[in-house]
Short mmCIF file of C-alpha atoms in Angstrom, two decimals:
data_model
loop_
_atom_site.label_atom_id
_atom_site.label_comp_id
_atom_site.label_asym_id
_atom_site.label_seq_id
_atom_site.Cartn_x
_atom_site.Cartn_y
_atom_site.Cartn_z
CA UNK X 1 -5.75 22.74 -1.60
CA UNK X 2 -3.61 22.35 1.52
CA UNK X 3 -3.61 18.67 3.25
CA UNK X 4 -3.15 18.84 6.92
CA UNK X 5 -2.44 15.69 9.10
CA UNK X 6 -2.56 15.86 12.78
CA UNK X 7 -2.20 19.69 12.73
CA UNK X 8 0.56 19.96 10.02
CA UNK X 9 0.93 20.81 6.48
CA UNK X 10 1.96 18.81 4.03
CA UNK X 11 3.40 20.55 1.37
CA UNK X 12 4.81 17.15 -0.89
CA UNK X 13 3.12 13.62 -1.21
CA UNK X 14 6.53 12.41 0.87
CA UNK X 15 5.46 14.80 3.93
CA UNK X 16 2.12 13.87 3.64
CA UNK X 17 2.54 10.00 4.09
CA UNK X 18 5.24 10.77 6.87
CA UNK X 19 2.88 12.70 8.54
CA UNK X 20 -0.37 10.23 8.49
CA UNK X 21 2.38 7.37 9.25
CA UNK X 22 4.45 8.83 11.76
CA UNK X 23 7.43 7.14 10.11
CA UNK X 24 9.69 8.02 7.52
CA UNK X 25 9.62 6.72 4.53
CA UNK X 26 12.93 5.81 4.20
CA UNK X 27 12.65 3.33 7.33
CA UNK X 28 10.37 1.46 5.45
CA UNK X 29 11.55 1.53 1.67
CA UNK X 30 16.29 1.98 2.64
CA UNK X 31 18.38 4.69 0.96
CA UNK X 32 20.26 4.01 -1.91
CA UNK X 33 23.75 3.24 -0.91
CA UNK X 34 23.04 2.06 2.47
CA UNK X 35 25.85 0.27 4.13
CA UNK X 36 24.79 -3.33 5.33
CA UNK X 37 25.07 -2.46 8.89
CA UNK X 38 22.27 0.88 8.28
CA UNK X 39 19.65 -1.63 6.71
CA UNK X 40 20.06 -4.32 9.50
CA UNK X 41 19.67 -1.26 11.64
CA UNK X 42 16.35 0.06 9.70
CA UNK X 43 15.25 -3.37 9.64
CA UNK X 44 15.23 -3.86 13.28
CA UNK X 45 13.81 -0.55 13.62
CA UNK X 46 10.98 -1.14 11.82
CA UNK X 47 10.20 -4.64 13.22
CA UNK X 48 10.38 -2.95 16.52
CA UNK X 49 7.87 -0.53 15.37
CA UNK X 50 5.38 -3.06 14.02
CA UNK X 51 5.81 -5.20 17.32
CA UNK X 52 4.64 -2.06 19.11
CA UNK X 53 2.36 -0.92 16.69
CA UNK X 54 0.54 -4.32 14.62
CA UNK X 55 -2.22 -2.35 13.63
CA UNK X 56 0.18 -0.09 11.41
CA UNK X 57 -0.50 -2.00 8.33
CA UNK X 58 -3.96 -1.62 8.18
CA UNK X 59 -3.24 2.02 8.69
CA UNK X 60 -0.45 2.21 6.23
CA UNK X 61 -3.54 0.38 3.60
CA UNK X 62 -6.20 3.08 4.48
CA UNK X 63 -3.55 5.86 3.83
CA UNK X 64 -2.09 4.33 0.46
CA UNK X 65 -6.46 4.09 -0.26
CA UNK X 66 -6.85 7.46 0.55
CA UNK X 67 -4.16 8.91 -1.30
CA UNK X 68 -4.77 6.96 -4.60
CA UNK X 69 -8.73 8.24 -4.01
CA UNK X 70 -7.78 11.95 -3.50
CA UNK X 71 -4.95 12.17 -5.99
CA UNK X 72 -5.20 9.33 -8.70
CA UNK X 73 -9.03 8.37 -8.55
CA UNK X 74 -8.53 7.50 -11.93
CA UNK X 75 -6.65 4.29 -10.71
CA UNK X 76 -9.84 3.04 -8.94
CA UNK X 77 -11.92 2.86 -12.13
CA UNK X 78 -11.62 -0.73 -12.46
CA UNK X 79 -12.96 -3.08 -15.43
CA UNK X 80 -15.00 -6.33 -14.74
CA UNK X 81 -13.48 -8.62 -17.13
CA UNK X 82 -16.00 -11.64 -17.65
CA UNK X 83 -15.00 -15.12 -16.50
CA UNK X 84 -15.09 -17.72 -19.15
CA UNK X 85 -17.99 -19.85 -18.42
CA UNK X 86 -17.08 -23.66 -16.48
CA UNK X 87 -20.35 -24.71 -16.89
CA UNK X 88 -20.40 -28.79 -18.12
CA UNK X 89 -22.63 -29.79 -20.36
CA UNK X 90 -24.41 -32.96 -19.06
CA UNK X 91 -23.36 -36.04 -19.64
CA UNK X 92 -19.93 -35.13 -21.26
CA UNK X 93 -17.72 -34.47 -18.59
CA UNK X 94 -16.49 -31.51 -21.13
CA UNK X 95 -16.74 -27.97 -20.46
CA UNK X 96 -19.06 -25.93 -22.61
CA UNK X 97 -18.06 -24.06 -25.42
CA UNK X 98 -17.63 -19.63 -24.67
#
């Protein structure tokens, strides 16, 4: 299956969320080994980029959605736990027993 954003191939997961983004990743998560100066750099970069762009979040959210959905469904399949119950029984002031 190929994935195509905006007209281009993706060939890894990396390329894909560049694409959708428009960013690279590595303005948003640093390089290992980055002097101090590069990450105030990428840091003003990127606020510069959500000043322009505020709605990028949101967008970032849908994408991360998306690609859990197509590639790791599995992570949506979410358990209920039940809630312990905080009914009082009258009168006592006590919570009632689970």
């Amino acid at each position: 299956m190929k994935n195509i954003v905006a007209g281009h191939v993706a060939v890894t997961a990396t390329e894909f969320v560049e694409l959708a983004l428009g960013t690279p990743l590595d303005l948003w998560l640093g390089v290992e080994g980055e002097s101090e100066m590069e990450r105030a750099a990428r840091l003003d970069a990127a606020r510069d980029i959500l000043a322009a762009y505020p709605e990028l979040p949101d967008t970032v959210s849908k994408v991360a959605a998306e690609a859990i959905e197509a590639f790791a469904p599995e992570l949506f399949n979410v358990t209920v736990l039940p809630q312990p119950s905080l009914r009082r029984r009258p009168g006592t002031g006590k919570r009632a027993a689970a």
